[in-house]
CSV table of C-alpha atoms in Angstrom, one decimal:
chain,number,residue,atom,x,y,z
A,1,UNK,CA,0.0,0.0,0.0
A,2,UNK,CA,1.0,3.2,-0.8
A,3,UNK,CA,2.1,6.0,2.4
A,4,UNK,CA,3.1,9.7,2.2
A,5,UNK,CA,6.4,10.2,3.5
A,6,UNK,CA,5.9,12.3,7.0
A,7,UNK,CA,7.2,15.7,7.3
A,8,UNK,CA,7.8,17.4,10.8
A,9,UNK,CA,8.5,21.1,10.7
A,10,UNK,CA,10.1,22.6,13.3
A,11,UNK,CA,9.4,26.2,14.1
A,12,UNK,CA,10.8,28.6,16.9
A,13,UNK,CA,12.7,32.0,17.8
A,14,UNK,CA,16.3,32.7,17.1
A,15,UNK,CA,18.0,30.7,19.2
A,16,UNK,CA,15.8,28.7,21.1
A,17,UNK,CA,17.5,25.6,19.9
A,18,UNK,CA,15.9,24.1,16.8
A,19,UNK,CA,19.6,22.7,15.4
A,20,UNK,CA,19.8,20.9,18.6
A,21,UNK,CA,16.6,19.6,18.6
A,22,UNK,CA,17.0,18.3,15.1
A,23,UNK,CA,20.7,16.5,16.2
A,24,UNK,CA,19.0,15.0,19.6
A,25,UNK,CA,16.1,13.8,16.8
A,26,UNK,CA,18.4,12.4,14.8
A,27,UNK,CA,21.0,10.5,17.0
A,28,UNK,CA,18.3,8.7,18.2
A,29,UNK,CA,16.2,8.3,15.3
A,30,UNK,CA,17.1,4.1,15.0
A,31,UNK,CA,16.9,3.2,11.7
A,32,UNK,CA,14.6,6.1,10.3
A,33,UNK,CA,15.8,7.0,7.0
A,34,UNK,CA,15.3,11.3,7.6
A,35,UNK,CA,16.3,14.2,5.2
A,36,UNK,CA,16.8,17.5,6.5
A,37,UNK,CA,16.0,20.8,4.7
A,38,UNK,CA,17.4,23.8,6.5
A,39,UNK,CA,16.5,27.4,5.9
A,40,UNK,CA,18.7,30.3,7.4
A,41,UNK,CA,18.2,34.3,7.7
A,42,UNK,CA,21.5,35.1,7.1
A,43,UNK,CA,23.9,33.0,4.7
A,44,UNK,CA,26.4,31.8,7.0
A,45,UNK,CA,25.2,28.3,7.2
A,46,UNK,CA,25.6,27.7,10.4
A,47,UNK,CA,22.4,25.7,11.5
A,48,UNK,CA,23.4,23.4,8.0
A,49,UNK,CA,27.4,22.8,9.1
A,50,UNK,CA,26.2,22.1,12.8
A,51,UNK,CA,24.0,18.9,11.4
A,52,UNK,CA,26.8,17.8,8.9
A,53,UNK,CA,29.1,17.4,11.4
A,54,UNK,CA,27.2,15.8,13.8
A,55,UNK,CA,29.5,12.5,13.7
A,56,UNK,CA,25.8,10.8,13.4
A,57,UNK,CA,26.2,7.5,10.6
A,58,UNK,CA,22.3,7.7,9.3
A,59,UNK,CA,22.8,11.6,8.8
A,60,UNK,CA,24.6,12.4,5.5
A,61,UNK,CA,25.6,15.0,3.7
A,62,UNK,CA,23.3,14.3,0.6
A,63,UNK,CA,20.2,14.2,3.4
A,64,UNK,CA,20.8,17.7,4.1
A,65,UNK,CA,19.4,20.5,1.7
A,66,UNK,CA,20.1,24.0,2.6
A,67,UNK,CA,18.1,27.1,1.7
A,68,UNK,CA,20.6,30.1,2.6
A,69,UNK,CA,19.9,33.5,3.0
A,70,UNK,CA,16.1,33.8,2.9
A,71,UNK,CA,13.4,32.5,4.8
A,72,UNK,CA,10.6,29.6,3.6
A,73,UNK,CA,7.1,31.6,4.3
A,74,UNK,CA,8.4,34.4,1.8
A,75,UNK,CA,9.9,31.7,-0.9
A,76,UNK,CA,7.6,28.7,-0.5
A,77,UNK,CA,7.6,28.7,-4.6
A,78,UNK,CA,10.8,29.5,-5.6
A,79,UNK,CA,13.0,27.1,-2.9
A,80,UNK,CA,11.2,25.0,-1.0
A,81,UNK,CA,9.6,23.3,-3.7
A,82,UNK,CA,12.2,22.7,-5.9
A,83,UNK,CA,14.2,21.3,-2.6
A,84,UNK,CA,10.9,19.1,-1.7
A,85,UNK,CA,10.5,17.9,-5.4
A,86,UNK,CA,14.3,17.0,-5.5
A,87,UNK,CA,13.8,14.7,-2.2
A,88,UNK,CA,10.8,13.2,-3.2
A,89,UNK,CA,12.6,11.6,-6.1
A,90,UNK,CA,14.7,9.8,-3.3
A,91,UNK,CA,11.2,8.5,-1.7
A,92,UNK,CA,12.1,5.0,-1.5
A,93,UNK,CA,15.4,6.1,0.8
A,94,UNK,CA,13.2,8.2,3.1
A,95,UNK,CA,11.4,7.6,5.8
A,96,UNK,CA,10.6,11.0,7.6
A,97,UNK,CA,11.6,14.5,6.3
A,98,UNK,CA,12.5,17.3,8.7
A,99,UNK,CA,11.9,20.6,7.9
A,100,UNK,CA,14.0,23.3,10.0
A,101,UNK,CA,12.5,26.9,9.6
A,102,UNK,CA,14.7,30.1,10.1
A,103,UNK,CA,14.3,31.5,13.5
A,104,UNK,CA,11.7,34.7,11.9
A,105,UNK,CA,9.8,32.6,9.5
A,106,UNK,CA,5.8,32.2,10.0
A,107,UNK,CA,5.2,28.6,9.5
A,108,UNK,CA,1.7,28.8,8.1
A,109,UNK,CA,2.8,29.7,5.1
A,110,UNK,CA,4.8,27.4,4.8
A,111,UNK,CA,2.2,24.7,6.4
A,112,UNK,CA,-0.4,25.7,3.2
A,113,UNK,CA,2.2,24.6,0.5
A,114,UNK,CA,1.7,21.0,1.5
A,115,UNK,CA,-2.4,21.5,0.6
A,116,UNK,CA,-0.4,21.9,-3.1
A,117,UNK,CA,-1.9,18.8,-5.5
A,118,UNK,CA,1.5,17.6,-6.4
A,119,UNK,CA,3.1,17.7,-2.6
A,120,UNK,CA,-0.4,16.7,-1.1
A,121,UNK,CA,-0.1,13.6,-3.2
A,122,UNK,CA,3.0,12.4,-2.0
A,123,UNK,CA,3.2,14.0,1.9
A,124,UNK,CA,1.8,14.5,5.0
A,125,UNK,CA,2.7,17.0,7.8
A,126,UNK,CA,2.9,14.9,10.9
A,127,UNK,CA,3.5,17.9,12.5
A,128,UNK,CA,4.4,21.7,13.7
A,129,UNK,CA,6.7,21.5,16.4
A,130,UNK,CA,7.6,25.0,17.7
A,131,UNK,CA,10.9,25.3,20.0
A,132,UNK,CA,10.7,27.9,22.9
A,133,UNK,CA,13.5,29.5,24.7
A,134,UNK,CA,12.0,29.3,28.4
A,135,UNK,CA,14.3,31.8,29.8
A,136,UNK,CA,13.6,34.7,27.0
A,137,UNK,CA,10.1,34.3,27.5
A,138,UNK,CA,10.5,34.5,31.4
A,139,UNK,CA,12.4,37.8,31.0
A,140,UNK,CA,9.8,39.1,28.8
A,141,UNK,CA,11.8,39.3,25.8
A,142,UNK,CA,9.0,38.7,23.2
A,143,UNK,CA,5.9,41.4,25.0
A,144,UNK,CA,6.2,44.8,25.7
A,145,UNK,CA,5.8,46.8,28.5
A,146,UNK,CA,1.7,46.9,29.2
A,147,UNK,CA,2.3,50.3,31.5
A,148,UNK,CA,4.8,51.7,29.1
A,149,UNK,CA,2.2,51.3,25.8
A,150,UNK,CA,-0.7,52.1,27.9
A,151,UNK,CA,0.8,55.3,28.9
A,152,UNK,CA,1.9,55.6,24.9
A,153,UNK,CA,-1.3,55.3,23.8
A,154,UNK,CA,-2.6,58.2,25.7
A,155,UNK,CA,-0.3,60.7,24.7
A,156,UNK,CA,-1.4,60.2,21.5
A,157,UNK,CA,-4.1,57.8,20.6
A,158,UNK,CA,-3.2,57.6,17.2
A,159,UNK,CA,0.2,55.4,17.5
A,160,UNK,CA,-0.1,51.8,16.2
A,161,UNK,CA,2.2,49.6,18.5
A,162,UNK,CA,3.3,46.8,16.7
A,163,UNK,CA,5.4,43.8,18.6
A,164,UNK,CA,7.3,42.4,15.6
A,165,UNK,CA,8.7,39.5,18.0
A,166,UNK,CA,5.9,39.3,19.7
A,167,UNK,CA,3.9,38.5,16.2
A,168,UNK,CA,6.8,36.4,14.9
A,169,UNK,CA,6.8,34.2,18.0
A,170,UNK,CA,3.0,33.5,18.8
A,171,UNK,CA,2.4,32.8,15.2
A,172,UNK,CA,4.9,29.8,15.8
A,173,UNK,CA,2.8,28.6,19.0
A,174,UNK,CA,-0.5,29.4,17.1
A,175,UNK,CA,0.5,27.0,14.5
A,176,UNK,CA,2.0,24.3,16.5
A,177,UNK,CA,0.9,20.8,17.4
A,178,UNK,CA,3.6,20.6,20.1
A,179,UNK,CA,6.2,23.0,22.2
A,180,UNK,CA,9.5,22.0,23.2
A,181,UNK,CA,9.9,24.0,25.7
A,182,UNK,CA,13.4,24.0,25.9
A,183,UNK,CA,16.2,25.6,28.2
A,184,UNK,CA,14.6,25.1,31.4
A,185,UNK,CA,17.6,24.0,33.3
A,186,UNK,CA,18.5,28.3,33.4
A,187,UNK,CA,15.4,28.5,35.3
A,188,UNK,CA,13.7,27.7,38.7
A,189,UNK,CA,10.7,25.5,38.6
A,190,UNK,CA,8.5,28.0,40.0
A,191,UNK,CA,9.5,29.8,36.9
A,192,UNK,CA,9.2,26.8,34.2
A,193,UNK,CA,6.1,26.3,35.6
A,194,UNK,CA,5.1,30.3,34.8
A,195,UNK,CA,6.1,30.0,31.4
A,196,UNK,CA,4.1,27.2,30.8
A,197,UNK,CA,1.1,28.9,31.7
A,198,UNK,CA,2.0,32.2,29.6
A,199,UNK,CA,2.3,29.3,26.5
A,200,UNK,CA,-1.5,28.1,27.5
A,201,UNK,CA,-2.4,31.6,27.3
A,202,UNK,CA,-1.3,31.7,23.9
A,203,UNK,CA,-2.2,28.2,22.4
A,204,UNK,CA,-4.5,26.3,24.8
A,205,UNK,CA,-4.8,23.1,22.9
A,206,UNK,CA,-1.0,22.6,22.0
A,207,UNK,CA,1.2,20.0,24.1
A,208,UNK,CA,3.8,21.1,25.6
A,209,UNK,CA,7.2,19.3,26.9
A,210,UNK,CA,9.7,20.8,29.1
A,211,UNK,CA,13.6,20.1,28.5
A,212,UNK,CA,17.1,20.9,27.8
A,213,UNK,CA,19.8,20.7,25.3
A,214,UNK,CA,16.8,19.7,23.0
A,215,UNK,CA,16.1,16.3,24.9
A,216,UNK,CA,13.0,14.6,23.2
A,217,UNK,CA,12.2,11.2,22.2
A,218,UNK,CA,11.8,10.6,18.7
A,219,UNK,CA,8.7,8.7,19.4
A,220,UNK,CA,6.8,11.3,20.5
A,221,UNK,CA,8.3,14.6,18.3
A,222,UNK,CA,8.0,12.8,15.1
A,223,UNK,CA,5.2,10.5,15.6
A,224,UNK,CA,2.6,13.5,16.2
A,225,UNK,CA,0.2,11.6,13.4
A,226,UNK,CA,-1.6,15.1,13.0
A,227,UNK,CA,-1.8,16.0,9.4
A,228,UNK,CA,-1.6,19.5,10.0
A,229,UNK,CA,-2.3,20.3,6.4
A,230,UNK,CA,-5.6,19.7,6.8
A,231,UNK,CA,-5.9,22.1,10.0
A,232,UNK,CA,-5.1,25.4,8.8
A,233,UNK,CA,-8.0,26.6,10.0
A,234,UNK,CA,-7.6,26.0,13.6
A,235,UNK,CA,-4.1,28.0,13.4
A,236,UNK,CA,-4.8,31.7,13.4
A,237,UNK,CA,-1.9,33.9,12.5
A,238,UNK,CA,-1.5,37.5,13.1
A,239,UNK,CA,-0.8,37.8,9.2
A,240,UNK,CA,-3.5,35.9,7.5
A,241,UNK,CA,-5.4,39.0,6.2
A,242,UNK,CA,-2.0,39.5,4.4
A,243,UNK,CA,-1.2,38.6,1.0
A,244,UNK,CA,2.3,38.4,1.6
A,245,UNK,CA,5.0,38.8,4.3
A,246,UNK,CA,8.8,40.7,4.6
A,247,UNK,CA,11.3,40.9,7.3
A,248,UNK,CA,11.7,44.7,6.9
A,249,UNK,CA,11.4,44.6,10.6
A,250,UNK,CA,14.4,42.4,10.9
A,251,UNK,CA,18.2,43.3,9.6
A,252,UNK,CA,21.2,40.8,9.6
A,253,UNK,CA,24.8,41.1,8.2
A,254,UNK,CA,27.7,39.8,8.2
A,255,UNK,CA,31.2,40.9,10.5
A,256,UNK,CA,34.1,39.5,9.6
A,257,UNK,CA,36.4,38.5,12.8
A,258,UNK,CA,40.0,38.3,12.3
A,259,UNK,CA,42.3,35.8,13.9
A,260,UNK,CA,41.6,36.0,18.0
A,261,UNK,CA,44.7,35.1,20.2
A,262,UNK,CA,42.1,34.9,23.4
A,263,UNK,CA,38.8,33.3,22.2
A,264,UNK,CA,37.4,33.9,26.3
A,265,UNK,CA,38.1,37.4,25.8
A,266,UNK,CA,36.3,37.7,22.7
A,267,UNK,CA,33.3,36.2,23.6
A,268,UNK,CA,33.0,38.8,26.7
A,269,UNK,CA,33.1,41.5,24.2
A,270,UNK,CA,30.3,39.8,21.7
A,271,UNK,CA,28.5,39.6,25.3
A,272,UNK,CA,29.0,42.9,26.4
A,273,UNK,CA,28.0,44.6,22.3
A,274,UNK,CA,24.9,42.0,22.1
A,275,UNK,CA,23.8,43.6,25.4
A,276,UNK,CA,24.6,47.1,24.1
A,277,UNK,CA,22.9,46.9,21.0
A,278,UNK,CA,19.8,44.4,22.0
A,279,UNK,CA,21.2,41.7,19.5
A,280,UNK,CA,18.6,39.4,18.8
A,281,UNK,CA,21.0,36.4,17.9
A,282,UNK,CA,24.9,36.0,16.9
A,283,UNK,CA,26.2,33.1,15.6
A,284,UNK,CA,29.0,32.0,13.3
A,285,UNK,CA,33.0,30.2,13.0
A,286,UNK,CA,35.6,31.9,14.9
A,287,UNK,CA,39.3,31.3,13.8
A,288,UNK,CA,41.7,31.0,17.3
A,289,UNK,CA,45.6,31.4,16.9
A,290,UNK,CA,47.5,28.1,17.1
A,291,UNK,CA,43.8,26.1,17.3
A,292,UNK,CA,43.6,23.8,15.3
A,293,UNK,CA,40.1,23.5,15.2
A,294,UNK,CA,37.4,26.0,14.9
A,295,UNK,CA,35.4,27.8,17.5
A,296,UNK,CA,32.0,27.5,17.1
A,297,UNK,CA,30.1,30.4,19.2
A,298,UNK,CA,26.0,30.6,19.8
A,299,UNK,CA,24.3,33.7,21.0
A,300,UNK,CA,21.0,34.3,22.5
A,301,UNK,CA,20.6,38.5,23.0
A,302,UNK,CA,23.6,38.6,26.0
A,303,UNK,CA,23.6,34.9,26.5
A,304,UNK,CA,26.6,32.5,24.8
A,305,UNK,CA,28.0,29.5,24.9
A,306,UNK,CA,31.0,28.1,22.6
A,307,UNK,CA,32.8,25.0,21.8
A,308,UNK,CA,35.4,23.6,19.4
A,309,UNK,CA,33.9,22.2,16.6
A,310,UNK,CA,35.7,20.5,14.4
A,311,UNK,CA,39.3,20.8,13.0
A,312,UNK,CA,39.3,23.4,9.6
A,313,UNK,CA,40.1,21.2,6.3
A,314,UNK,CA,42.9,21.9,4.3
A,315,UNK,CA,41.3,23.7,1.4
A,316,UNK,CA,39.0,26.0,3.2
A,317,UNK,CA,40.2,29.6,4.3
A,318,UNK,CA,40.8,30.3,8.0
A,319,UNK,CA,38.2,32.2,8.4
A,320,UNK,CA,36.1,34.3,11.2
A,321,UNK,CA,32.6,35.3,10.3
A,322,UNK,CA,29.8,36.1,12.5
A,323,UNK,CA,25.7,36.8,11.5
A,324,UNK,CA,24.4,39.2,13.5
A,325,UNK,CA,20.3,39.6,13.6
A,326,UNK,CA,18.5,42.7,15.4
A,327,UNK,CA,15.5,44.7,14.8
A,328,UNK,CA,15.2,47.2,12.6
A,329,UNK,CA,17.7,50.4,13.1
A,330,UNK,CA,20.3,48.4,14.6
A,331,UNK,CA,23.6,50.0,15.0
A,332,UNK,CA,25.4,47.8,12.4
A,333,UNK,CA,28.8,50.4,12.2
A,334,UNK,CA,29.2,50.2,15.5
A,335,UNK,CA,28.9,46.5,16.0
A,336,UNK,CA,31.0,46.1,13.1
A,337,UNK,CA,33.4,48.3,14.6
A,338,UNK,CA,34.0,46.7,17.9
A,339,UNK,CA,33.8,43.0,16.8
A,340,UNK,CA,35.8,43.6,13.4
């Protein structure tokens, strides 16, 4: 008999750990057969060189498709397609496909391309898993100020306040079928246990599981059986009036980082600038004097952690480059200027 091949997509905030998610999935996916397509704002490719050297047997290279510099709810046509048609020609090989969303895309865009006739045909969406960062919702990082917008709006009752993270991020839980509700060991669990309930506040019906480091059982994250493509309706967004979507709200660029002699010293600087400059997320490959690997360096706003990755290969340039994502106006001279 013939079955669609299953298609998770994960969904979540800059840095809220959908990459290590997807590696936890996939370590201990037994013999699942699963193709990764990985989308980026910012072109990098971090999230993509994370999963390829992951040291895992069943995850190969030719599993992983990468869609660079742009972001799958604006370019559902133009690259995911193409990168869905291209695995679907492997069908026999695959057994699950996981779909990793940039960390600003609105899934349900993305969720209506599978109603398509020739992907509808072949696939099923098992299901919208959306990644939280516990602790930046429990500092507040994605609402505003109630008192401060209140006060706003009556100086002048005509300003239109609009949250772009706040939108961005509650479209992901509106749309999922499960919350990872990751990062929890930073927290108390009088505090977990307060950002669950702000999550119910937002999507009442969506499951939620509490962890770390992306610890989920692949029984349960990719066995969700819910065929979200035939749900749309019960997934309001904050952008469904819209005919289309930007990031104009969002900027990202590159800095390129010249050889460091003390990597610890560094990093308390990109700490001290992301704070500065309310950096949404930094991440990128950090060349260290007389290392002979890379340095591989995550940032969450003010929050980062970094390991060496892997040793650089003989034909690619020793090389430091960071992506840098904030909102809109970001100071990107001065960043550039004390991280270049």
């Amino acid at each position: 008999m013939f079955q669609k091949i299953p298609v998770t997509i994960i969904t979540g905030f800059l840095g809220a750990g959908k990459t290590t998610l997807i590696r936890n999935l996939i370590a201990h996916a037994g013999k699942r057969r699963i193709a990764l397509v990985i989308n980026e704002f910012g072109d990098v490719g971090v999230d993509g060189e994370i999963l390829k050297s992951c040291g895992v047997e069943s995850c190969r290279e030719e599993d992983i498709v990468e869609l660079a510099n742009g972001c799958l709810c604006c370019t559902v046509a133009d690259d995911f397609l193409p990168a869905i048609e291209a695995l679907l020609k492997r069908a026999p090989e695959l057994d699950h496909i996981i779909i990793e969303t940039s960390g600003l895309a609105l899934p349900k865009p993305l969720l209506k391309a599978f109603d398509w006739p020739q992907v509808r045909a072949r696939i099923t969406v098992d299901g919208v898993v959306a990644v939280v960062d516990a602790a930046a919702v429990a500092d507040g990082r994605f609402v505003d100020d109630a008192e401060a917008v209140a006060a706003e709006r009556a100086a002048d009752p005509s300003v239109e306040h609009d949250n772009p993270l706040e939108e961005v991020y509650e479209d992901q839980l509106l749309c999922a079928d499960l919350v990872i509700l990751n990062k929890t060991d930073l927290l108390p669990s009088d505090e977990v246990a307060r950002v669950t309930g702000i999550i119910e506040s937002t999507n009442a019906r969506v499951k939620i599981i509490a962890t770390s480091e992306g610890r989920v059982d692949p029984d349960i994250a990719l066995g969700l059986e819910a065929g979200a493509e035939n749900d749309l309706a019960s997934r309001p967004s904050h952008h469904d009036a819209e005919e289309g979507h930007d990031h104009d709200d969002f900027e990202t660029f590159i800095v390129d980082v010249p050889p460091l002699t003390d990597a610890d010293l560094f990093v308390r600087r990109l700490e001290e600038v992301a704070g500065r400059h309310d950096v949404l997320r930094m991440k990128g490959f950090l060349d260290v004097a007389g290392k002979p690997m890379r340095l591989l360096v995550q940032g969450v706003g003010a929050r980062f952690r970094q390991h060496y990755d892997r040793a650089w290969t003989k034909d690619e340039p020793r090389k430091g480059r960071l992506v840098v994502i904030g909102q809109k106006g970001v100071d990107r001279a001065a960043i550039q200027t004390a991280l270049g």
